[in-house]
Coordinates of C-alpha atoms and ligand atoms in Angstrom, one line a residue:
X1 CA -28.1 -75.7 -30.1
X2 CA -25.6 -75.4 -27.2
X3 CA -26.2 -72.7 -24.7
X4 CA -24.0 -69.7 -25.0
X5 CA -22.6 -69.8 -21.4
X6 CA -21.9 -73.5 -21.9
X7 CA -19.8 -72.8 -25.0
X8 CA -17.7 -70.2 -23.3
X9 CA -17.5 -72.2 -20.1
X10 CA -16.2 -75.1 -22.3
X11 CA -13.5 -73.0 -23.7
X12 CA -12.5 -71.9 -20.2
X13 CA -12.5 -75.5 -18.9
X14 CA -10.1 -76.6 -21.7
X15 CA -7.8 -73.8 -20.6
X16 CA -7.9 -74.9 -16.9
X17 CA -7.1 -78.5 -18.0
X18 CA -4.3 -77.4 -20.3
X19 CA -2.8 -75.4 -17.4
X20 CA -2.9 -78.6 -15.3
X21 CA -6.0 -77.8 -13.2
X22 CA -8.3 -80.3 -14.8
X23 CA -8.9 -82.8 -12.1
X24 CA -11.1 -81.5 -9.3
X25 CA -13.5 -83.0 -6.9
X26 CA -16.2 -85.1 -8.5
X27 CA -18.1 -83.2 -11.1
X28 CA -17.0 -79.6 -10.2
X29 CA -15.7 -77.9 -13.2
X30 CA -13.5 -74.9 -12.4
X31 CA -14.1 -73.4 -15.9
X32 CA -17.7 -72.3 -15.2
X33 CA -18.2 -68.8 -16.6
X34 CA -21.0 -66.5 -15.4
X35 CA -22.2 -63.1 -16.2
X36 CA -20.0 -60.4 -14.7
X37 CA -21.0 -58.8 -11.4
X38 CA -18.9 -55.8 -12.4
X39 CA -20.2 -54.9 -15.9
X40 CA -18.0 -51.8 -15.7
X41 CA -14.9 -54.1 -15.7
X42 CA -15.8 -57.0 -17.9
X43 CA -18.6 -58.9 -19.6
X44 CA -18.2 -62.3 -18.0
X45 CA -16.2 -63.7 -15.2
X46 CA -14.8 -67.0 -13.9
X47 CA -14.1 -67.7 -10.3
X48 CA -12.6 -71.2 -10.8
X49 CA -9.1 -70.2 -9.7
X50 CA -10.4 -69.3 -6.3
X51 CA -12.4 -72.6 -6.1
X52 CA -9.3 -74.6 -7.1
X53 CA -6.7 -72.9 -4.8
X54 CA -7.2 -75.2 -1.9
X55 CA -7.1 -78.4 -3.8
X56 CA -4.0 -77.4 -5.9
X57 CA -2.3 -75.6 -2.9
X58 CA -1.5 -72.5 -5.0
X59 CA -2.5 -68.9 -4.8
X60 CA -5.6 -68.2 -6.8
X61 CA -3.9 -65.4 -8.7
X62 CA -1.2 -67.7 -9.9
X63 CA -3.7 -70.2 -11.2
X64 CA -5.7 -67.5 -12.8
X65 CA -2.6 -66.1 -14.5
X66 CA -1.6 -69.5 -15.9
X67 CA -5.1 -70.1 -17.2
X68 CA -5.2 -66.6 -18.8
X69 CA -1.9 -67.5 -20.5
X70 CA -3.5 -70.5 -22.2
X71 CA -6.3 -68.3 -23.5
X72 CA -4.0 -65.8 -25.1
X73 CA -5.0 -66.8 -28.6
X74 CA -8.5 -67.9 -27.8
X75 CA -11.1 -67.2 -30.5
X76 CA -13.8 -67.1 -27.9
X77 CA -12.4 -64.5 -25.6
X78 CA -11.0 -61.1 -26.7
X79 CA -9.7 -60.4 -23.3
X80 CA -8.8 -62.5 -20.3
X81 CA -7.4 -60.8 -17.3
X82 CA -6.3 -62.4 -14.0
X83 CA -7.0 -59.9 -11.2
X84 CA -6.5 -60.1 -7.5
X85 CA -7.5 -62.1 -5.6
X86 CA -7.8 -64.5 -8.5
X87 CA -10.8 -63.6 -10.7
X88 CA -10.7 -64.0 -14.4
X89 CA -12.3 -61.0 -16.0
X90 CA -13.5 -61.8 -19.5
X91 CA -14.6 -60.1 -22.6
X92 CA -16.0 -62.0 -25.5
X93 CA -14.9 -61.9 -29.1
X94 CA -17.2 -60.1 -31.4
X95 CA -16.9 -62.7 -34.1
X96 CA -17.7 -65.6 -31.8
X97 CA -20.9 -63.8 -30.6
X98 CA -21.8 -62.9 -34.2
X99 CA -21.5 -66.6 -35.2
X100 CA -23.6 -67.7 -32.3
X101 CA -26.4 -65.3 -33.2
X102 CA -26.2 -66.2 -36.8
X103 CA -26.8 -69.8 -35.9
X104 CA -29.6 -68.7 -33.5
X105 CA -31.3 -66.9 -36.4
X106 CA -31.3 -70.1 -38.6
X107 CA -32.2 -72.5 -35.8
X108 CA -35.7 -73.7 -34.9
X109 CA -36.9 -71.9 -31.8
X110 CA -33.8 -69.7 -31.8
X111 CA -31.7 -72.7 -30.7
X112 CA -33.9 -74.0 -27.9
X113 CA -33.3 -77.8 -28.0
X114 CA -36.1 -80.3 -27.7
X115 CA -36.3 -81.7 -24.2
X116 CA -34.4 -85.0 -23.8
X117 CA -37.5 -86.5 -22.2
X118 CA -40.6 -84.7 -23.4
X119 CA -43.3 -85.0 -20.8
X120 CA -47.1 -85.1 -20.9
X121 CA -48.1 -82.4 -18.5
X122 CA -51.6 -81.6 -17.2
X123 CA -52.2 -78.2 -15.7
X124 CA -55.1 -77.7 -13.3
X125 CA -55.7 -74.0 -13.2
X126 CA -58.3 -71.3 -13.2
X127 CA -60.3 -72.7 -10.3
X128 CA -63.6 -71.2 -11.3
X129 CA -66.8 -72.2 -9.7
X130 CA -70.1 -72.5 -11.6
X131 CA -72.7 -69.9 -10.9
X132 CA -70.2 -67.7 -9.0
X133 CA -68.5 -64.7 -10.6
X134 CA -64.7 -64.7 -11.0
X135 CA -63.1 -62.2 -8.7
X136 CA -59.6 -60.9 -8.3
X137 CA -58.5 -64.0 -6.4
X138 CA -59.0 -66.0 -9.6
X139 CA -56.7 -63.8 -11.6
X140 CA -53.4 -65.4 -10.7
X141 CA -54.3 -69.0 -11.1
X142 CA -55.6 -68.3 -14.6
X143 CA -52.7 -66.1 -15.7
X144 CA -49.8 -68.1 -14.3
X145 CA -51.3 -71.4 -15.3
X146 CA -51.9 -70.2 -18.9
X147 CA -48.3 -69.0 -19.1
X148 CA -46.8 -72.2 -17.7
X149 CA -48.9 -74.1 -20.3
X150 CA -47.6 -72.0 -23.1
X151 CA -44.0 -72.1 -21.9
X152 CA -43.9 -75.8 -21.5
X153 CA -45.7 -76.3 -24.8
X154 CA -43.2 -74.1 -26.5
X155 CA -40.3 -76.0 -24.9
X156 CA -41.6 -79.2 -26.5
X157 CA -43.8 -80.9 -23.9
X158 CA -47.3 -82.1 -24.5
X159 CA -49.5 -79.9 -22.3
X160 CA -53.2 -80.2 -21.4
X161 CA -54.8 -77.4 -19.6
X162 CA -57.9 -78.2 -17.5
X163 CA -60.3 -75.7 -15.9
X164 CA -61.3 -78.1 -13.2
X165 CA -64.6 -76.3 -12.4
X166 CA -66.2 -76.3 -9.0
X167 CA -69.5 -77.6 -10.4
X168 CA -70.7 -80.2 -7.8
X169 CA -71.6 -80.5 -4.2
X170 CA -73.3 -78.2 -1.7
X171 CA -72.5 -75.1 -3.7
X172 CA -74.8 -76.4 -6.5
X173 CA -77.5 -77.4 -4.0
X174 CA -77.5 -73.9 -2.6
X175 CA -78.0 -72.3 -6.0
X176 CA -80.8 -74.7 -6.9
X177 CA -82.6 -74.0 -3.7
X178 CA -82.1 -70.3 -4.2
X179 CA -83.8 -70.6 -7.6
X180 CA -86.6 -72.6 -6.1
X181 CA -87.2 -69.9 -3.5
X182 CA -87.5 -67.3 -6.3
X183 CA -89.4 -69.3 -8.8
X184 CA -91.1 -72.2 -7.0
X185 CA -93.5 -72.7 -10.0
X186 CA -90.7 -73.9 -12.3
X187 CA -91.3 -77.2 -13.9
X188 CA -87.9 -78.5 -12.7
X189 CA -89.3 -78.7 -9.2
X190 CA -92.4 -80.7 -10.1
X191 CA -91.5 -84.3 -9.3
X192 CA -94.5 -85.6 -11.3
X193 CA -93.5 -83.8 -14.5
X194 CA -92.5 -86.3 -17.3
X195 CA -92.2 -84.1 -20.3
X196 CA -89.3 -82.4 -22.0
X197 CA -87.7 -79.5 -20.1
X198 CA -87.5 -76.1 -21.7
X199 CA -84.3 -75.5 -23.8
X200 CA -84.0 -71.9 -22.5
X201 CA -82.5 -71.4 -19.1
X202 CA -84.9 -69.8 -16.5
X203 CA -82.2 -67.2 -15.5
X204 CA -79.5 -65.0 -16.9
X205 CA -75.9 -65.0 -15.8
X206 CA -76.4 -62.0 -13.6
X207 CA -79.4 -63.5 -11.9
X208 CA -77.5 -66.7 -11.3
X209 CA -74.6 -64.8 -9.7
X210 CA -76.9 -63.0 -7.3
X211 CA -78.4 -66.3 -6.1
X212 CA -75.4 -68.0 -4.7
X213 CA -74.2 -65.4 -2.2
X214 CA -77.7 -64.8 -0.9
X215 CA -78.5 -68.5 -0.6
X216 CA -75.1 -69.2 1.0
X217 CA -75.7 -66.5 3.6
X218 CA -79.1 -67.7 4.4
X219 CA -77.9 -71.3 5.0
X220 CA -75.4 -70.1 7.5
X221 CA -78.1 -68.3 9.5
X222 CA -81.0 -70.8 9.1
X223 CA -80.3 -74.5 9.9
X224 CA -83.6 -75.5 8.3
X225 CA -82.7 -73.8 5.1
X226 CA -79.3 -75.5 5.2
X227 CA -81.0 -78.9 5.6
X228 CA -83.1 -78.1 2.5
X229 CA -80.0 -77.1 0.6
X230 CA -78.4 -80.4 1.5
X231 CA -81.5 -82.2 0.3
X232 CA -81.3 -80.4 -3.0
X233 CA -77.7 -81.4 -3.3
X234 CA -78.7 -85.0 -2.6
X235 CA -81.4 -84.9 -5.2
X236 CA -79.0 -83.5 -7.8
X237 CA -76.3 -86.0 -6.9
X238 CA -78.7 -89.0 -7.1
X239 CA -79.9 -87.9 -10.5
X240 CA -83.4 -86.4 -10.0
X241 CA -84.3 -85.4 -13.5
X242 CA -85.5 -81.8 -12.9
X243 CA -82.5 -81.1 -10.8
X244 CA -80.1 -82.4 -13.4
X245 CA -81.8 -80.4 -16.1
X246 CA -81.6 -77.2 -14.0
X247 CA -78.0 -77.9 -13.2
X248 CA -77.3 -78.3 -17.0
X249 CA -78.7 -74.9 -17.6
X250 CA -76.5 -73.5 -14.8
X251 CA -73.5 -75.1 -16.5
X252 CA -74.3 -73.8 -19.9
X253 CA -75.0 -70.2 -18.8
X254 CA -72.0 -70.1 -16.5
X255 CA -69.4 -71.7 -18.7
X256 CA -70.4 -69.4 -21.6
X257 CA -69.7 -66.4 -19.3
X258 CA -66.5 -67.9 -17.9
X259 CA -65.2 -68.4 -21.5
X260 CA -65.9 -64.7 -22.2
X261 CA -64.0 -63.5 -19.2
X262 CA -61.1 -65.9 -19.5
X263 CA -61.0 -65.2 -23.2
X264 CA -60.5 -61.5 -22.5
X265 CA -57.3 -62.5 -20.7
X266 CA -56.2 -64.8 -23.5
X267 CA -56.7 -67.7 -21.2
X268 CA -57.9 -70.9 -23.0
X269 CA -58.5 -74.3 -21.5
X270 CA -58.2 -77.5 -23.5
X271 CA -60.6 -79.2 -21.1
X272 CA -63.6 -77.8 -19.3
X273 CA -63.9 -80.7 -16.9
X274 CA -65.1 -80.3 -13.4
X275 CA -65.7 -82.0 -10.1
X276 CA -68.9 -83.4 -11.4
X277 CA -67.0 -85.5 -14.0
X278 CA -65.5 -87.7 -11.4
X279 CA -68.6 -88.3 -9.2
X280 CA -69.0 -91.8 -10.5
X281 CA -65.4 -92.7 -9.8
X282 CA -65.7 -92.0 -6.1
X283 CA -67.2 -95.3 -4.9
X284 CA -64.7 -97.3 -6.8
X285 CA -61.8 -95.2 -5.5
X286 CA -63.0 -95.5 -1.9
X287 CA -63.3 -99.2 -2.3
X288 CA -59.7 -99.4 -3.6
X289 CA -58.5 -97.4 -0.7
X290 CA -60.3 -99.7 1.7
X291 CA -59.2 -102.9 0.0
X292 CA -55.6 -101.7 0.1
X293 CA -55.9 -101.3 3.8
X294 CA -55.2 -97.5 3.6
X295 CA -58.5 -96.1 4.5
X296 CA -60.1 -96.6 7.9
X297 CA -62.9 -95.1 10.0
X298 CA -61.9 -92.5 12.5
X299 CA -64.5 -90.7 14.5
X300 CA -67.1 -91.8 11.9
X301 CA -65.2 -90.4 9.0
X302 CA -63.2 -92.4 6.4
X303 CA -59.5 -91.2 6.5
X304 CA -56.1 -92.2 5.2
X305 CA -53.0 -91.5 7.3
X306 CA -50.4 -89.4 5.4
X307 CA -47.9 -88.8 8.2
X308 CA -44.3 -89.6 7.5
X309 CA -41.5 -90.3 10.0
X310 CA -39.5 -87.3 8.9
X311 CA -42.3 -84.8 9.3
X312 CA -41.5 -81.9 11.5
X313 CA -44.9 -80.3 11.1
X314 CA -48.4 -81.5 12.1
X315 CA -49.8 -83.7 9.3
X316 CA -53.4 -84.6 9.9
X317 CA -54.9 -87.6 8.1
X318 CA -56.5 -87.0 4.7
X319 CA -60.3 -87.2 5.0
X320 CA -62.0 -89.1 2.2
X321 CA -65.6 -89.3 3.3
X322 CA -67.4 -87.4 6.1
X323 CA -69.4 -89.4 8.7
X324 CA -72.6 -88.9 6.7
X325 CA -70.9 -90.4 3.7
X326 CA -70.6 -87.1 1.8
X327 CA -67.6 -86.5 -0.2
X328 CA -65.3 -83.5 0.2
X329 CA -63.0 -81.1 -1.7
X330 CA -60.3 -83.8 -1.2
X331 CA -62.4 -86.5 -2.5
X332 CA -63.0 -84.9 -5.9
X333 CA -59.3 -83.9 -6.2
X334 CA -58.3 -87.5 -5.6
X335 CA -60.9 -89.0 -7.9
X336 CA -59.7 -86.4 -10.5
X337 CA -56.2 -87.8 -10.2
X338 CA -57.6 -91.3 -10.8
X339 CA -59.5 -90.1 -13.9
X340 CA -56.5 -88.2 -15.3
X341 CA -54.3 -91.2 -14.9
X342 CA -56.8 -93.4 -16.7
X343 CA -57.7 -91.0 -19.5
X344 CA -54.5 -89.1 -20.1
X345 CA -51.8 -90.8 -18.2
X346 CA -49.7 -87.6 -17.6
X347 CA -46.1 -87.7 -16.4
X348 CA -46.8 -84.6 -14.4
X349 CA -49.8 -82.8 -13.0
X350 CA -49.3 -79.1 -12.0
X351 CA -51.8 -77.3 -9.8
X352 CA -52.1 -73.6 -9.3
X353 CA -53.9 -72.4 -6.2
X354 CA -53.3 -69.7 -3.7
X355 CA -50.5 -70.5 -1.3
X356 CA -52.8 -71.1 1.7
X357 CA -53.6 -74.5 0.2
X358 CA -50.1 -75.7 1.0
X359 CA -51.0 -78.3 3.6
X360 CA -54.0 -79.4 1.6
X361 CA -52.1 -80.4 -1.4
X362 CA -49.4 -82.0 0.6
X363 CA -52.1 -84.3 2.0
X364 CA -53.7 -85.0 -1.3
X365 CA -50.4 -85.8 -3.0
X366 CA -49.3 -88.1 -0.2
X367 CA -52.6 -89.8 -0.2
X368 CA -52.5 -90.3 -4.0
X369 CA -49.1 -91.7 -3.8
X370 CA -49.7 -94.0 -0.9
X371 CA -52.9 -95.4 -2.2
X372 CA -51.4 -96.0 -5.7
X373 CA -53.6 -93.6 -7.6
X374 CA -50.4 -92.4 -9.4
X375 CA -47.3 -94.3 -10.4
X376 CA -44.1 -93.8 -8.4
X377 CA -42.6 -91.7 -11.3
X378 CA -45.7 -89.5 -11.7
X379 CA -44.8 -86.0 -10.7
X380 CA -47.3 -84.0 -8.7
X381 CA -46.4 -80.4 -8.4
X382 CA -48.3 -77.7 -6.6
X383 CA -47.5 -74.0 -7.2
X384 CA -49.0 -71.8 -4.5
X385 CA -49.2 -68.1 -5.4
X386 CA -49.3 -65.0 -3.2
X387 CA -52.1 -62.5 -2.8
X388 CA -53.0 -59.6 -5.0
X389 CA -52.9 -56.6 -2.6
X390 CA -54.1 -53.0 -2.8
X391 CA -51.8 -50.1 -2.2
X392 CA -52.6 -50.4 1.5
X393 CA -50.9 -53.8 1.5
X394 CA -54.2 -55.6 2.2
X395 CA -56.0 -57.9 -0.2
X396 CA -57.3 -55.9 -3.1
X397 CA -60.8 -54.6 -2.8
X398 CA -63.2 -52.3 -4.5
X399 CA -63.4 -48.7 -3.4
X400 CA -66.2 -49.5 -1.1
X401 CA -64.5 -52.5 0.4
X402 CA -66.2 -55.2 -1.6
X403 CA -64.8 -58.1 -3.5
X404 CA -63.4 -57.0 -6.8
X405 CA -64.9 -58.8 -9.7
X406 CA -62.4 -59.8 -12.3
X407 CA -64.5 -58.4 -15.1
X408 CA -64.5 -55.0 -13.5
X409 CA -60.8 -55.1 -12.9
X410 CA -60.2 -55.8 -16.5
X411 CA -62.6 -53.1 -17.5
X412 CA -60.9 -50.5 -15.3
X413 CA -57.5 -51.4 -16.6
X414 CA -58.8 -51.0 -20.2
X415 CA -60.2 -47.6 -19.5
X416 CA -57.0 -46.4 -17.8
X417 CA -55.1 -47.6 -20.8
X418 CA -57.4 -46.0 -23.2
X419 CA -57.0 -42.7 -21.4
X420 CA -53.2 -43.0 -21.8
X421 CA -53.3 -44.1 -25.4
X422 CA -55.5 -41.2 -26.3
X423 CA -53.1 -38.7 -24.8
X424 CA -51.0 -37.2 -27.5
X425 CA -51.8 -39.8 -30.1
X426 CA -53.6 -39.4 -33.3
X427 CA -55.8 -42.4 -33.7
X428 CA -59.4 -43.1 -34.5
X429 CA -61.6 -43.9 -31.5
X430 CA -62.0 -47.4 -32.8
X431 CA -58.3 -48.0 -33.3
X432 CA -57.4 -46.4 -29.9
X433 CA -59.8 -48.9 -28.2
X434 CA -58.4 -51.8 -30.0
X435 CA -54.9 -50.9 -29.1
X436 CA -55.8 -50.0 -25.5
X437 CA -57.4 -53.4 -25.0
X438 CA -54.3 -55.2 -26.2
X439 CA -52.0 -53.0 -24.1
X440 CA -54.2 -53.3 -21.1
X441 CA -53.9 -57.1 -21.1
X442 CA -50.2 -56.8 -21.3
X443 CA -50.3 -54.5 -18.3
X444 CA -52.4 -57.0 -16.2
X445 CA -50.6 -60.1 -17.2
X446 CA -47.1 -58.7 -17.0
X447 CA -47.9 -57.0 -13.7
X448 CA -48.7 -60.4 -12.3
X449 CA -46.2 -62.6 -14.1
X450 CA -43.2 -60.5 -13.5
X451 CA -43.4 -61.4 -9.8
X452 CA -42.3 -64.7 -8.5
X453 CA -45.5 -66.6 -8.1
X454 CA -45.1 -67.3 -4.4
X455 CA -44.8 -63.6 -3.6
X456 CA -47.7 -61.2 -2.9
X457 CA -47.8 -58.2 -5.1
X458 CA -49.5 -54.8 -5.1
X459 CA -51.9 -54.2 -7.8
X460 CA -50.9 -50.7 -8.9
X461 CA -52.9 -49.7 -12.0
X462 CA -50.8 -46.5 -12.5
X463 CA -47.6 -48.5 -12.5
X464 CA -48.8 -51.4 -14.5
X465 CA -50.2 -49.2 -17.3
X466 CA -47.1 -47.0 -17.5
X467 CA -45.0 -47.1 -20.7
X468 CA -41.8 -46.8 -18.6
X469 CA -40.3 -49.2 -16.2
X470 CA -40.7 -52.9 -15.7
X471 CA -44.2 -53.2 -17.3
X472 CA -46.1 -54.9 -20.1
X473 CA -46.7 -51.6 -22.0
X474 CA -43.0 -50.8 -21.9
X475 CA -42.3 -54.2 -23.5
X476 CA -45.0 -53.6 -26.2
X477 CA -43.7 -50.1 -26.7
X478 CA -40.3 -51.5 -27.5
X479 CA -41.7 -54.1 -29.9
X480 CA -43.7 -51.4 -31.7
X481 CA -40.7 -49.2 -31.9
X482 CA -38.8 -52.0 -33.7
X483 CA -41.7 -52.6 -36.0
X484 CA -41.9 -49.0 -36.9
X485 CA -38.2 -48.8 -37.8
X486 CA -38.6 -51.8 -39.9
X487 CA -41.6 -50.3 -41.6
X488 CA -39.6 -47.2 -42.4
X489 CA -36.8 -49.3 -43.7
X490 CA -39.2 -50.8 -46.2
X491 CA -40.7 -47.4 -47.1
X492 CA -37.2 -46.3 -47.9
X493 CA -36.8 -49.1 -50.4
X494 CA -35.3 -51.8 -48.2
X495 CA -36.7 -55.3 -48.4
X496 CA -37.5 -57.8 -45.7
X497 CA -38.6 -60.5 -48.1
X498 CA -35.5 -62.5 -47.7
X499 CA -34.6 -62.0 -44.1
X500 CA -32.1 -64.9 -44.2
X501 CA -30.0 -63.0 -46.8
X502 CA -29.4 -60.1 -44.4
X503 CA -26.1 -60.9 -42.9
X504 CA -25.5 -60.2 -39.2
X505 CA -22.0 -58.8 -38.7
X506 CA -20.0 -58.5 -35.6
X507 CA -21.1 -55.7 -33.2
X508 CA -20.0 -52.3 -34.3
X509 CA -20.3 -50.7 -30.9
X510 CA -20.6 -51.5 -27.2
X511 CA -24.4 -51.0 -27.0
X512 CA -24.9 -53.4 -29.9
X513 CA -22.7 -56.0 -28.3
X514 CA -24.7 -55.7 -25.1
X515 CA -27.9 -56.3 -27.0
X516 CA -26.3 -59.3 -28.8
X517 CA -25.1 -60.8 -25.5
X518 CA -28.6 -60.4 -24.0
X519 CA -30.1 -62.2 -27.0
X520 CA -27.7 -65.1 -26.7
X521 CA -29.3 -66.1 -23.4
X522 CA -32.6 -67.0 -24.9
X523 CA -32.4 -70.8 -25.0
X524 CA -31.0 -71.1 -21.5
X525 CA -33.6 -68.8 -20.1
X526 CA -36.5 -70.6 -21.8
X527 CA -35.3 -74.0 -20.8
X528 CA -35.1 -73.0 -17.1
X529 CA -38.5 -71.1 -17.3
X530 CA -40.0 -74.4 -18.5
X531 CA -38.2 -76.7 -16.1
X532 CA -39.0 -74.6 -13.1
X533 CA -42.5 -73.5 -14.4
X534 CA -41.4 -69.9 -13.8
X535 CA -42.9 -67.2 -16.1
X536 CA -41.2 -64.5 -14.1
X537 CA -37.9 -65.6 -15.7
X538 CA -39.3 -64.8 -19.1
X539 CA -40.4 -61.4 -17.8
X540 CA -36.9 -60.6 -16.4
X541 CA -35.3 -61.7 -19.6
X542 CA -37.4 -59.5 -21.8
X543 CA -37.1 -56.5 -19.5
X544 CA -33.4 -56.7 -19.8
X545 CA -33.7 -57.3 -23.5
X546 CA -35.9 -54.3 -24.0
X547 CA -33.5 -52.1 -22.0
X548 CA -30.6 -53.4 -24.0
X549 CA -32.5 -52.7 -27.2
X550 CA -33.5 -49.2 -26.2
X551 CA -30.0 -48.3 -25.2
X552 CA -28.7 -49.6 -28.5
X553 CA -31.4 -47.6 -30.3
X554 CA -30.3 -44.4 -28.7
X555 CA -26.7 -45.0 -29.4
X556 CA -26.9 -46.1 -33.0
X557 CA -28.0 -44.6 -36.2
X558 CA -29.9 -47.4 -38.0
X559 CA -31.7 -46.1 -41.0
X560 CA -29.2 -43.3 -41.5
X561 CA -26.3 -45.8 -41.7
X562 CA -24.5 -45.3 -45.0
X563 CA -22.6 -48.5 -45.2
X564 CA -25.1 -50.9 -46.8
X565 CA -23.8 -54.1 -45.3
X566 CA -23.7 -52.5 -41.9
X567 CA -27.3 -51.3 -42.3
X568 CA -28.5 -54.7 -43.3
X569 CA -26.7 -56.2 -40.3
X570 CA -28.5 -53.8 -38.0
X571 CA -31.8 -54.7 -39.6
X572 CA -31.1 -58.4 -39.1
X573 CA -30.5 -57.7 -35.5
X574 CA -33.8 -55.7 -35.2
X575 CA -35.6 -58.7 -36.7
X576 CA -34.1 -61.1 -34.3
X577 CA -34.8 -58.9 -31.4
X578 CA -38.4 -58.4 -32.5
X579 CA -38.9 -62.1 -33.0
X580 CA -37.5 -63.1 -29.7
X581 CA -39.5 -60.5 -27.9
X582 CA -42.7 -61.6 -29.6
X583 CA -42.1 -65.2 -28.9
X584 CA -41.6 -64.3 -25.2
X585 CA -44.8 -62.3 -24.9
X586 CA -46.7 -65.0 -26.7
X587 CA -45.7 -67.5 -24.0
X588 CA -46.7 -65.0 -21.4
X589 CA -50.1 -64.8 -22.9
X590 CA -50.2 -61.5 -24.8
X591 CA -49.5 -59.9 -28.2
X592 CA -48.2 -56.6 -29.5
X593 CA -50.2 -54.2 -31.7
X594 CA -48.6 -52.8 -34.9
X595 CA -48.8 -49.3 -33.6
X596 CA -49.4 -47.7 -30.3
Ligands
LIG1 N1 -62.8 -74.2 -7.2 C1 -61.8 -74.1 -6.1 C2 -62.1 -72.9 -5.3 O1 -62.7 -71.9 -5.7 C3 -60.4 -74.1 -6.6 C4 -59.9 -75.3 -7.3 C5 -58.4 -75.5 -7.2 N2 -58.0 -76.7 -7.9 C6 -58.0 -77.9 -7.4 N3 -57.7 -78.9 -8.1 N4 -58.4 -78.1 -6.1 O2 -61.6 -72.8 -4.2

């Protein structure tokens, strides 16, 4: 289905052409209509007369006046006014808007067209490390990545989400050594043992999570300990049985826990692959880079130059192997690209990490392109997000200054939400909890996603959990309000069984028209959110939509409407608003309760 602004721009363009202002410089169409900057004066505007003045050597106001004349009988515009210095102030015809929304109700996905070229997109997000707890720094990658996955999928692309676990390398050696220090008698460390290893892990998730920080600290203070950790890493990587078995336990315990935490944020990965999955591809990839003449030894390390002539900033070479032959963070990202191309052949790979990895991804992408790991048309996109800050503007911490665990953050948000839900509501304890959990997730997700990803934001639990303002709970509150009106409509004998038979009429009042105009922007908004991988666009749209709805609700009697056709039309509009809002929150990653 065509986009609403394209339809009205098309009508305007025809008028420009009819008035003799058709031919302009290549591609620029004077008839472009935009939302009005002066909603007090008009609904839409067109500035084409000003843009064409020079070319046609005429006063903009004259051009605008002639164009307005051509639109006198337009069925699209109910009002076209040429005003100094040459704006066209526009109002839309109620019938035309009504028809558009009618079509939108009947169309698939409310008129969002399938992409002309559907892409296969892989999203690398989450960034969790095995045996380490998720903390507040992991929130954004998970939440933004999940939403981009859902938006692109909804838009008609094939999308595969991959957790890309940090499950290999020195971090694993440190944990293994930490376990050995605590429980040296474990059979995994007995090189002469040939039997089966126990099926139960020798640690719980909380024990596991204590081990890494302690072991990592010790290795920084004690070179001998560090050497042992490197040896443990080596044993793991070369496949010593006991080490592999222990590692497998770490994976099982850790991934089960990660699934729980991610699950509570409605984050679901299609693939739980990790750095360890590409270990066997590294030698082959390195060989390929050497054979191609790209990789060379510099100060003992194997590197690939990624500088380009046009660079204005420093661009160090991409290091592939350290002088001791060990692989790096780079190496596994590059080998993962190789694996992804082989197994899935994506058209695009999108990465979500914090924005400090800017230079890093520039290097990795250039290296992948230069060495032919990807095809020239494969798109590699990195989205760097800003920091979650506390009210003091510094990275968010616990009250005593420690790193905030993601689980705790979720728990605290749930409790705050529960407190607010209990206030003045009659609900059983169980129901209140269930509702509070749903609303809390909306608070967290919306609080994050409503910001442009690259910006830092302040984690303000009071604001995020508020039922008023630009928040998740406000959006849910609006949806629940619509649901409750619809429920009353049914209680009073109305039927929603045949929604399609409820005819949507032209707007009866200004507030209703505003709501309808807001709804008409859905397909354009969703297409650009998907093309630009920008969930904040969905948030901005539903915030405006919720405001337009609530304004309409205050101005209009719905259930008390006496004219039956009019009442059914209002109900049809409620249904469309609810469905559009629910579709949008679903792609953001949360759902609305029935009551709250
Ligand atoms: N596990 C990494 C970390 O904790 C983040 C991984 C980001 N993704 C990537 N493909 N490099 O820092």
